[in-house]
Amino acid sequence: MAVRAVRGAVQLEQDEAGHMDERVGALLNAVLERNSLVADDLISIWFTATPDLHSDFPAAAARGLGIVDVPLICAQELDIVGAMPRVVRILAHVETYLPKSEIAHVYLGATAALRKDIAQ
C-alpha cells in the first residue's frame, strides 16, 4: 500500500453554507468513488477556498459526511486577477494500492478547465 495525493475542485453557484456543503460533499464522494476509496483510507485533506467564499468552512462538508477522525485544514486560495470565482479545491492524502498513473483527480463542472492535464 502506498500514500498517494488526490486533487479535486468544484465551483459553487453562490456563497451559501448549505450549497457549499452539498457541492463539497459531492466532490468528496466523487473522489472516494472514482478511486475505490472509503473514509478509512483517508490520511488528511487540505481544502482551499477562493477569497470570495465566506459562508462556511469547506471541511464542514467532510464532517457532515461522517469523516470525523481525519485531520482536515482549510486555507484561502491566492487572490489572482481573472481566477475562476467561488472555487473550493482539495488535496487529499490517501492510502491505496493504486499506482500514481491510475489516481482519478476529480474536477467537477467548470473546474475541469483548471487542470485539463489531470481532470478525469
Short mmCIF file of N, CA and C in Angstrom, two decimals:
data_model
loop_
_atom_site.label_atom_id
_atom_site.label_comp_id
_atom_site.label_asym_id
_atom_site.label_seq_id
_atom_site.Cartn_x
_atom_site.Cartn_y
_atom_site.Cartn_z
N MET A 1 0.85 -1.18 0.00
CA MET A 1 0.00 0.00 0.00
C MET A 1 0.89 1.24 0.00
N ALA A 2 0.46 2.26 -0.73
CA ALA A 2 1.23 3.49 -0.84
C ALA A 2 0.40 4.69 -0.38
N VAL A 3 1.08 5.76 -0.07
CA VAL A 3 0.42 7.04 0.21
C VAL A 3 0.40 7.80 -1.12
N ARG A 4 -0.78 8.24 -1.52
CA ARG A 4 -0.96 9.00 -2.76
C ARG A 4 -1.70 10.30 -2.44
N ALA A 5 -1.57 11.26 -3.33
CA ALA A 5 -2.29 12.52 -3.23
C ALA A 5 -3.32 12.58 -4.34
N VAL A 6 -4.52 13.02 -4.00
CA VAL A 6 -5.61 13.15 -4.96
C VAL A 6 -6.07 14.60 -4.95
N ARG A 7 -6.15 15.20 -6.13
CA ARG A 7 -6.58 16.59 -6.27
C ARG A 7 -8.03 16.63 -6.72
N GLY A 8 -8.67 17.77 -6.45
CA GLY A 8 -10.02 17.97 -6.93
C GLY A 8 -10.46 19.40 -6.73
N ALA A 9 -11.55 19.76 -7.40
CA ALA A 9 -12.10 21.11 -7.26
C ALA A 9 -13.56 21.11 -7.68
N VAL A 10 -14.27 22.10 -7.17
CA VAL A 10 -15.66 22.32 -7.52
C VAL A 10 -15.94 23.81 -7.43
N GLN A 11 -16.80 24.30 -8.33
CA GLN A 11 -17.21 25.70 -8.29
C GLN A 11 -18.61 25.79 -7.72
N LEU A 12 -18.81 26.73 -6.82
CA LEU A 12 -20.13 26.97 -6.24
C LEU A 12 -20.88 28.01 -7.07
N GLU A 13 -22.18 27.85 -7.14
CA GLU A 13 -23.00 28.84 -7.85
C GLU A 13 -23.21 30.08 -6.99
N GLN A 14 -23.26 29.89 -5.66
CA GLN A 14 -23.41 31.02 -4.75
C GLN A 14 -22.70 30.70 -3.44
N ASP A 15 -22.38 31.75 -2.69
CA ASP A 15 -21.71 31.60 -1.40
C ASP A 15 -22.77 31.43 -0.31
N GLU A 16 -23.18 30.20 -0.11
CA GLU A 16 -24.21 29.87 0.88
C GLU A 16 -23.82 28.54 1.53
N ALA A 17 -23.87 28.49 2.85
CA ALA A 17 -23.35 27.33 3.60
C ALA A 17 -23.96 26.00 3.15
N GLY A 18 -25.26 25.93 2.99
CA GLY A 18 -25.90 24.68 2.57
C GLY A 18 -25.44 24.25 1.19
N HIS A 19 -25.30 25.22 0.30
CA HIS A 19 -24.83 24.93 -1.05
C HIS A 19 -23.38 24.44 -1.03
N MET A 20 -22.56 25.07 -0.19
CA MET A 20 -21.17 24.64 -0.07
C MET A 20 -21.11 23.19 0.44
N ASP A 21 -21.89 22.88 1.46
CA ASP A 21 -21.92 21.51 1.98
C ASP A 21 -22.30 20.52 0.87
N GLU A 22 -23.29 20.87 0.10
CA GLU A 22 -23.77 19.99 -0.98
C GLU A 22 -22.69 19.77 -2.05
N ARG A 23 -22.10 20.85 -2.53
CA ARG A 23 -21.13 20.74 -3.62
C ARG A 23 -19.80 20.12 -3.17
N VAL A 24 -19.31 20.51 -1.99
CA VAL A 24 -18.07 19.92 -1.49
C VAL A 24 -18.31 18.45 -1.13
N GLY A 25 -19.48 18.14 -0.60
CA GLY A 25 -19.83 16.75 -0.33
C GLY A 25 -19.83 15.92 -1.60
N ALA A 26 -20.38 16.48 -2.68
CA ALA A 26 -20.38 15.78 -3.97
C ALA A 26 -18.96 15.55 -4.46
N LEU A 27 -18.10 16.54 -4.28
CA LEU A 27 -16.70 16.40 -4.69
C LEU A 27 -16.01 15.29 -3.90
N LEU A 28 -16.18 15.30 -2.59
CA LEU A 28 -15.55 14.27 -1.76
C LEU A 28 -16.07 12.88 -2.10
N ASN A 29 -17.38 12.76 -2.28
CA ASN A 29 -17.94 11.45 -2.66
C ASN A 29 -17.40 10.98 -4.00
N ALA A 30 -17.25 11.89 -4.95
CA ALA A 30 -16.71 11.52 -6.27
C ALA A 30 -15.26 11.07 -6.17
N VAL A 31 -14.47 11.76 -5.35
CA VAL A 31 -13.07 11.36 -5.16
C VAL A 31 -12.99 9.96 -4.57
N LEU A 32 -13.81 9.69 -3.56
CA LEU A 32 -13.80 8.36 -2.94
C LEU A 32 -14.25 7.30 -3.94
N GLU A 33 -15.36 7.56 -4.61
CA GLU A 33 -15.92 6.58 -5.54
C GLU A 33 -14.99 6.29 -6.71
N ARG A 34 -14.49 7.32 -7.36
CA ARG A 34 -13.67 7.14 -8.56
C ARG A 34 -12.31 6.50 -8.27
N ASN A 35 -11.90 6.53 -7.00
CA ASN A 35 -10.63 5.93 -6.63
C ASN A 35 -10.81 4.68 -5.77
N SER A 36 -12.04 4.18 -5.70
CA SER A 36 -12.36 2.98 -4.90
C SER A 36 -11.84 3.09 -3.47
N LEU A 37 -12.10 4.24 -2.87
CA LEU A 37 -11.66 4.51 -1.51
C LEU A 37 -12.83 4.54 -0.55
N VAL A 38 -12.54 4.33 0.72
CA VAL A 38 -13.50 4.53 1.80
C VAL A 38 -12.88 5.55 2.76
N ALA A 39 -13.69 6.08 3.65
CA ALA A 39 -13.21 7.12 4.56
C ALA A 39 -11.99 6.67 5.36
N ASP A 40 -11.90 5.39 5.68
CA ASP A 40 -10.77 4.89 6.45
C ASP A 40 -9.45 4.96 5.68
N ASP A 41 -9.50 5.11 4.36
CA ASP A 41 -8.30 5.23 3.53
C ASP A 41 -7.72 6.65 3.56
N LEU A 42 -8.49 7.60 4.05
CA LEU A 42 -8.06 9.00 4.09
C LEU A 42 -7.04 9.23 5.20
N ILE A 43 -5.96 9.92 4.87
CA ILE A 43 -4.94 10.30 5.86
C ILE A 43 -5.20 11.73 6.32
N SER A 44 -5.39 12.64 5.36
CA SER A 44 -5.68 14.04 5.66
C SER A 44 -6.22 14.71 4.40
N ILE A 45 -6.88 15.85 4.60
CA ILE A 45 -7.39 16.62 3.46
C ILE A 45 -7.12 18.10 3.71
N TRP A 46 -6.51 18.74 2.71
CA TRP A 46 -6.35 20.19 2.67
C TRP A 46 -7.47 20.74 1.79
N PHE A 47 -8.15 21.75 2.27
CA PHE A 47 -9.17 22.46 1.50
C PHE A 47 -8.68 23.89 1.29
N THR A 48 -8.85 24.41 0.08
CA THR A 48 -8.66 25.84 -0.12
C THR A 48 -9.93 26.39 -0.74
N ALA A 49 -10.20 27.64 -0.44
CA ALA A 49 -11.38 28.32 -1.00
C ALA A 49 -10.93 29.67 -1.52
N THR A 50 -11.52 30.08 -2.63
CA THR A 50 -11.20 31.40 -3.17
C THR A 50 -11.68 32.46 -2.18
N PRO A 51 -11.06 33.64 -2.21
CA PRO A 51 -11.36 34.68 -1.23
C PRO A 51 -12.80 35.19 -1.23
N ASP A 52 -13.58 34.84 -2.25
CA ASP A 52 -14.97 35.30 -2.32
C ASP A 52 -15.93 34.35 -1.60
N LEU A 53 -15.41 33.31 -0.95
CA LEU A 53 -16.26 32.38 -0.19
C LEU A 53 -16.10 32.63 1.30
N HIS A 54 -17.23 32.93 1.97
CA HIS A 54 -17.21 33.31 3.38
C HIS A 54 -18.24 32.57 4.22
N SER A 55 -19.13 31.82 3.61
CA SER A 55 -20.30 31.30 4.32
C SER A 55 -20.00 30.15 5.27
N ASP A 56 -18.94 29.38 5.03
CA ASP A 56 -18.65 28.23 5.88
C ASP A 56 -17.25 27.72 5.57
N PHE A 57 -16.79 26.82 6.41
CA PHE A 57 -15.54 26.12 6.17
C PHE A 57 -15.82 24.93 5.27
N PRO A 58 -15.08 24.74 4.19
CA PRO A 58 -15.31 23.57 3.34
C PRO A 58 -15.18 22.24 4.10
N ALA A 59 -14.33 22.21 5.11
CA ALA A 59 -14.14 20.98 5.89
C ALA A 59 -15.42 20.55 6.60
N ALA A 60 -16.33 21.49 6.84
CA ALA A 60 -17.59 21.13 7.49
C ALA A 60 -18.37 20.11 6.67
N ALA A 61 -18.23 20.16 5.36
CA ALA A 61 -18.92 19.19 4.49
C ALA A 61 -18.38 17.79 4.73
N ALA A 62 -17.08 17.67 4.95
CA ALA A 62 -16.49 16.35 5.23
C ALA A 62 -17.02 15.81 6.56
N ARG A 63 -17.08 16.66 7.54
CA ARG A 63 -17.61 16.24 8.85
C ARG A 63 -19.07 15.79 8.70
N GLY A 64 -19.81 16.50 7.85
CA GLY A 64 -21.20 16.15 7.60
C GLY A 64 -21.36 14.80 6.93
N LEU A 65 -20.33 14.36 6.21
CA LEU A 65 -20.35 13.04 5.57
C LEU A 65 -19.90 11.93 6.52
N GLY A 66 -19.53 12.31 7.74
CA GLY A 66 -19.06 11.31 8.70
C GLY A 66 -17.56 11.13 8.72
N ILE A 67 -16.83 11.98 8.01
CA ILE A 67 -15.37 11.93 8.04
C ILE A 67 -14.94 12.73 9.26
N VAL A 68 -14.86 12.05 10.39
CA VAL A 68 -14.66 12.74 11.66
C VAL A 68 -13.31 12.46 12.32
N ASP A 69 -12.61 11.43 11.89
CA ASP A 69 -11.33 11.10 12.52
C ASP A 69 -10.14 11.31 11.58
N VAL A 70 -10.31 12.20 10.61
CA VAL A 70 -9.28 12.52 9.63
C VAL A 70 -8.90 13.98 9.82
N PRO A 71 -7.60 14.29 9.91
CA PRO A 71 -7.20 15.70 10.02
C PRO A 71 -7.60 16.48 8.76
N LEU A 72 -8.26 17.61 8.98
CA LEU A 72 -8.72 18.49 7.89
C LEU A 72 -8.22 19.90 8.18
N ILE A 73 -7.88 20.62 7.14
CA ILE A 73 -7.48 22.01 7.32
C ILE A 73 -7.99 22.83 6.14
N CYS A 74 -8.36 24.07 6.43
CA CYS A 74 -8.85 24.98 5.40
C CYS A 74 -7.88 26.16 5.28
N ALA A 75 -7.72 26.64 4.06
CA ALA A 75 -6.88 27.81 3.80
C ALA A 75 -7.51 28.61 2.67
N GLN A 76 -7.08 29.85 2.54
CA GLN A 76 -7.58 30.69 1.46
C GLN A 76 -6.67 30.57 0.24
N GLU A 77 -7.29 30.41 -0.91
CA GLU A 77 -6.56 30.36 -2.18
C GLU A 77 -6.00 31.75 -2.48
N LEU A 78 -4.97 31.83 -3.28
CA LEU A 78 -4.42 33.12 -3.69
C LEU A 78 -5.47 33.93 -4.45
N ASP A 79 -5.46 35.23 -4.24
CA ASP A 79 -6.41 36.13 -4.90
C ASP A 79 -5.79 36.64 -6.20
N ILE A 80 -5.93 35.84 -7.26
CA ILE A 80 -5.32 36.15 -8.55
C ILE A 80 -6.36 36.79 -9.47
N VAL A 81 -5.99 37.90 -10.08
CA VAL A 81 -6.88 38.59 -11.01
C VAL A 81 -7.24 37.64 -12.15
N GLY A 82 -8.54 37.52 -12.43
CA GLY A 82 -9.02 36.69 -13.52
C GLY A 82 -9.22 35.23 -13.16
N ALA A 83 -8.93 34.85 -11.91
CA ALA A 83 -9.11 33.46 -11.50
C ALA A 83 -10.60 33.11 -11.43
N MET A 84 -10.90 31.83 -11.61
CA MET A 84 -12.28 31.36 -11.52
C MET A 84 -12.83 31.67 -10.12
N PRO A 85 -14.02 32.25 -10.03
CA PRO A 85 -14.58 32.59 -8.72
C PRO A 85 -15.26 31.39 -8.04
N ARG A 86 -15.43 31.51 -6.73
CA ARG A 86 -16.21 30.57 -5.89
C ARG A 86 -15.75 29.12 -6.06
N VAL A 87 -14.45 28.89 -5.94
CA VAL A 87 -13.91 27.54 -6.13
C VAL A 87 -13.35 26.99 -4.82
N VAL A 88 -13.70 25.75 -4.53
CA VAL A 88 -13.10 25.00 -3.43
C VAL A 88 -12.23 23.92 -4.05
N ARG A 89 -10.99 23.86 -3.60
CA ARG A 89 -10.05 22.83 -4.06
C ARG A 89 -9.71 21.91 -2.91
N ILE A 90 -9.36 20.67 -3.24
CA ILE A 90 -8.91 19.74 -2.21
C ILE A 90 -7.60 19.09 -2.63
N LEU A 91 -6.83 18.72 -1.64
CA LEU A 91 -5.66 17.87 -1.80
C LEU A 91 -5.79 16.82 -0.69
N ALA A 92 -6.17 15.62 -1.09
CA ALA A 92 -6.38 14.54 -0.12
C ALA A 92 -5.22 13.56 -0.18
N HIS A 93 -4.70 13.22 0.98
CA HIS A 93 -3.67 12.20 1.09
C HIS A 93 -4.36 10.91 1.49
N VAL A 94 -4.09 9.85 0.74
CA VAL A 94 -4.81 8.58 0.94
C VAL A 94 -3.84 7.40 0.93
N GLU A 95 -4.29 6.31 1.52
CA GLU A 95 -3.60 5.04 1.41
C GLU A 95 -4.33 4.21 0.36
N THR A 96 -3.58 3.71 -0.62
CA THR A 96 -4.21 2.97 -1.71
C THR A 96 -3.20 2.05 -2.38
N TYR A 97 -3.72 1.05 -3.06
CA TYR A 97 -2.89 0.18 -3.87
C TYR A 97 -2.77 0.71 -5.31
N LEU A 98 -3.51 1.76 -5.64
CA LEU A 98 -3.45 2.31 -7.00
C LEU A 98 -2.10 2.93 -7.28
N PRO A 99 -1.56 2.69 -8.47
CA PRO A 99 -0.34 3.41 -8.86
C PRO A 99 -0.70 4.87 -9.16
N LYS A 100 0.30 5.74 -9.14
CA LYS A 100 0.06 7.16 -9.41
C LYS A 100 -0.71 7.37 -10.71
N SER A 101 -0.38 6.59 -11.71
CA SER A 101 -0.99 6.77 -13.04
C SER A 101 -2.48 6.45 -13.05
N GLU A 102 -2.99 5.76 -12.04
CA GLU A 102 -4.41 5.39 -12.01
C GLU A 102 -5.23 6.22 -11.03
N ILE A 103 -4.60 7.17 -10.36
CA ILE A 103 -5.34 8.05 -9.45
C ILE A 103 -6.26 8.93 -10.29
N ALA A 104 -7.53 9.00 -9.90
CA ALA A 104 -8.50 9.83 -10.59
C ALA A 104 -8.65 11.16 -9.84
N HIS A 105 -8.11 12.21 -10.43
CA HIS A 105 -8.27 13.56 -9.89
C HIS A 105 -9.62 14.06 -10.38
N VAL A 106 -10.39 14.68 -9.50
CA VAL A 106 -11.79 14.98 -9.79
C VAL A 106 -12.02 16.50 -9.82
N TYR A 107 -12.36 16.98 -11.00
CA TYR A 107 -12.69 18.40 -11.19
C TYR A 107 -14.11 18.45 -11.73
N LEU A 108 -15.04 18.85 -10.87
CA LEU A 108 -16.46 18.83 -11.23
C LEU A 108 -16.85 20.10 -11.98
N GLY A 109 -17.74 19.92 -12.94
CA GLY A 109 -18.30 21.06 -13.68
C GLY A 109 -17.24 21.90 -14.35
N ALA A 110 -17.38 23.21 -14.22
CA ALA A 110 -16.49 24.16 -14.90
C ALA A 110 -15.05 24.06 -14.44
N THR A 111 -14.80 23.50 -13.26
CA THR A 111 -13.42 23.43 -12.77
C THR A 111 -12.55 22.48 -13.57
N ALA A 112 -13.13 21.65 -14.42
CA ALA A 112 -12.33 20.78 -15.29
C ALA A 112 -11.37 21.61 -16.13
N ALA A 113 -11.73 22.86 -16.40
CA ALA A 113 -10.87 23.74 -17.19
C ALA A 113 -9.61 24.16 -16.42
N LEU A 114 -9.62 24.00 -15.11
CA LEU A 114 -8.46 24.41 -14.31
C LEU A 114 -7.27 23.50 -14.52
N ARG A 115 -7.52 22.22 -14.71
CA ARG A 115 -6.44 21.24 -14.86
C ARG A 115 -6.80 20.23 -15.92
N LYS A 116 -6.82 20.67 -17.15
CA LYS A 116 -7.16 19.77 -18.27
C LYS A 116 -6.18 18.62 -18.36
N ASP A 117 -4.97 18.81 -17.82
CA ASP A 117 -3.96 17.77 -17.90
C ASP A 117 -4.25 16.58 -16.97
N ILE A 118 -4.99 16.81 -15.87
CA ILE A 118 -5.24 15.69 -14.94
C ILE A 118 -6.72 15.47 -14.63
N ALA A 119 -7.59 16.38 -15.03
CA ALA A 119 -9.01 16.22 -14.73
C ALA A 119 -9.56 14.97 -15.43
N GLN A 120 -10.34 14.20 -14.68
CA GLN A 120 -10.90 12.97 -15.23
C GLN A 120 -12.41 12.96 -15.04
#
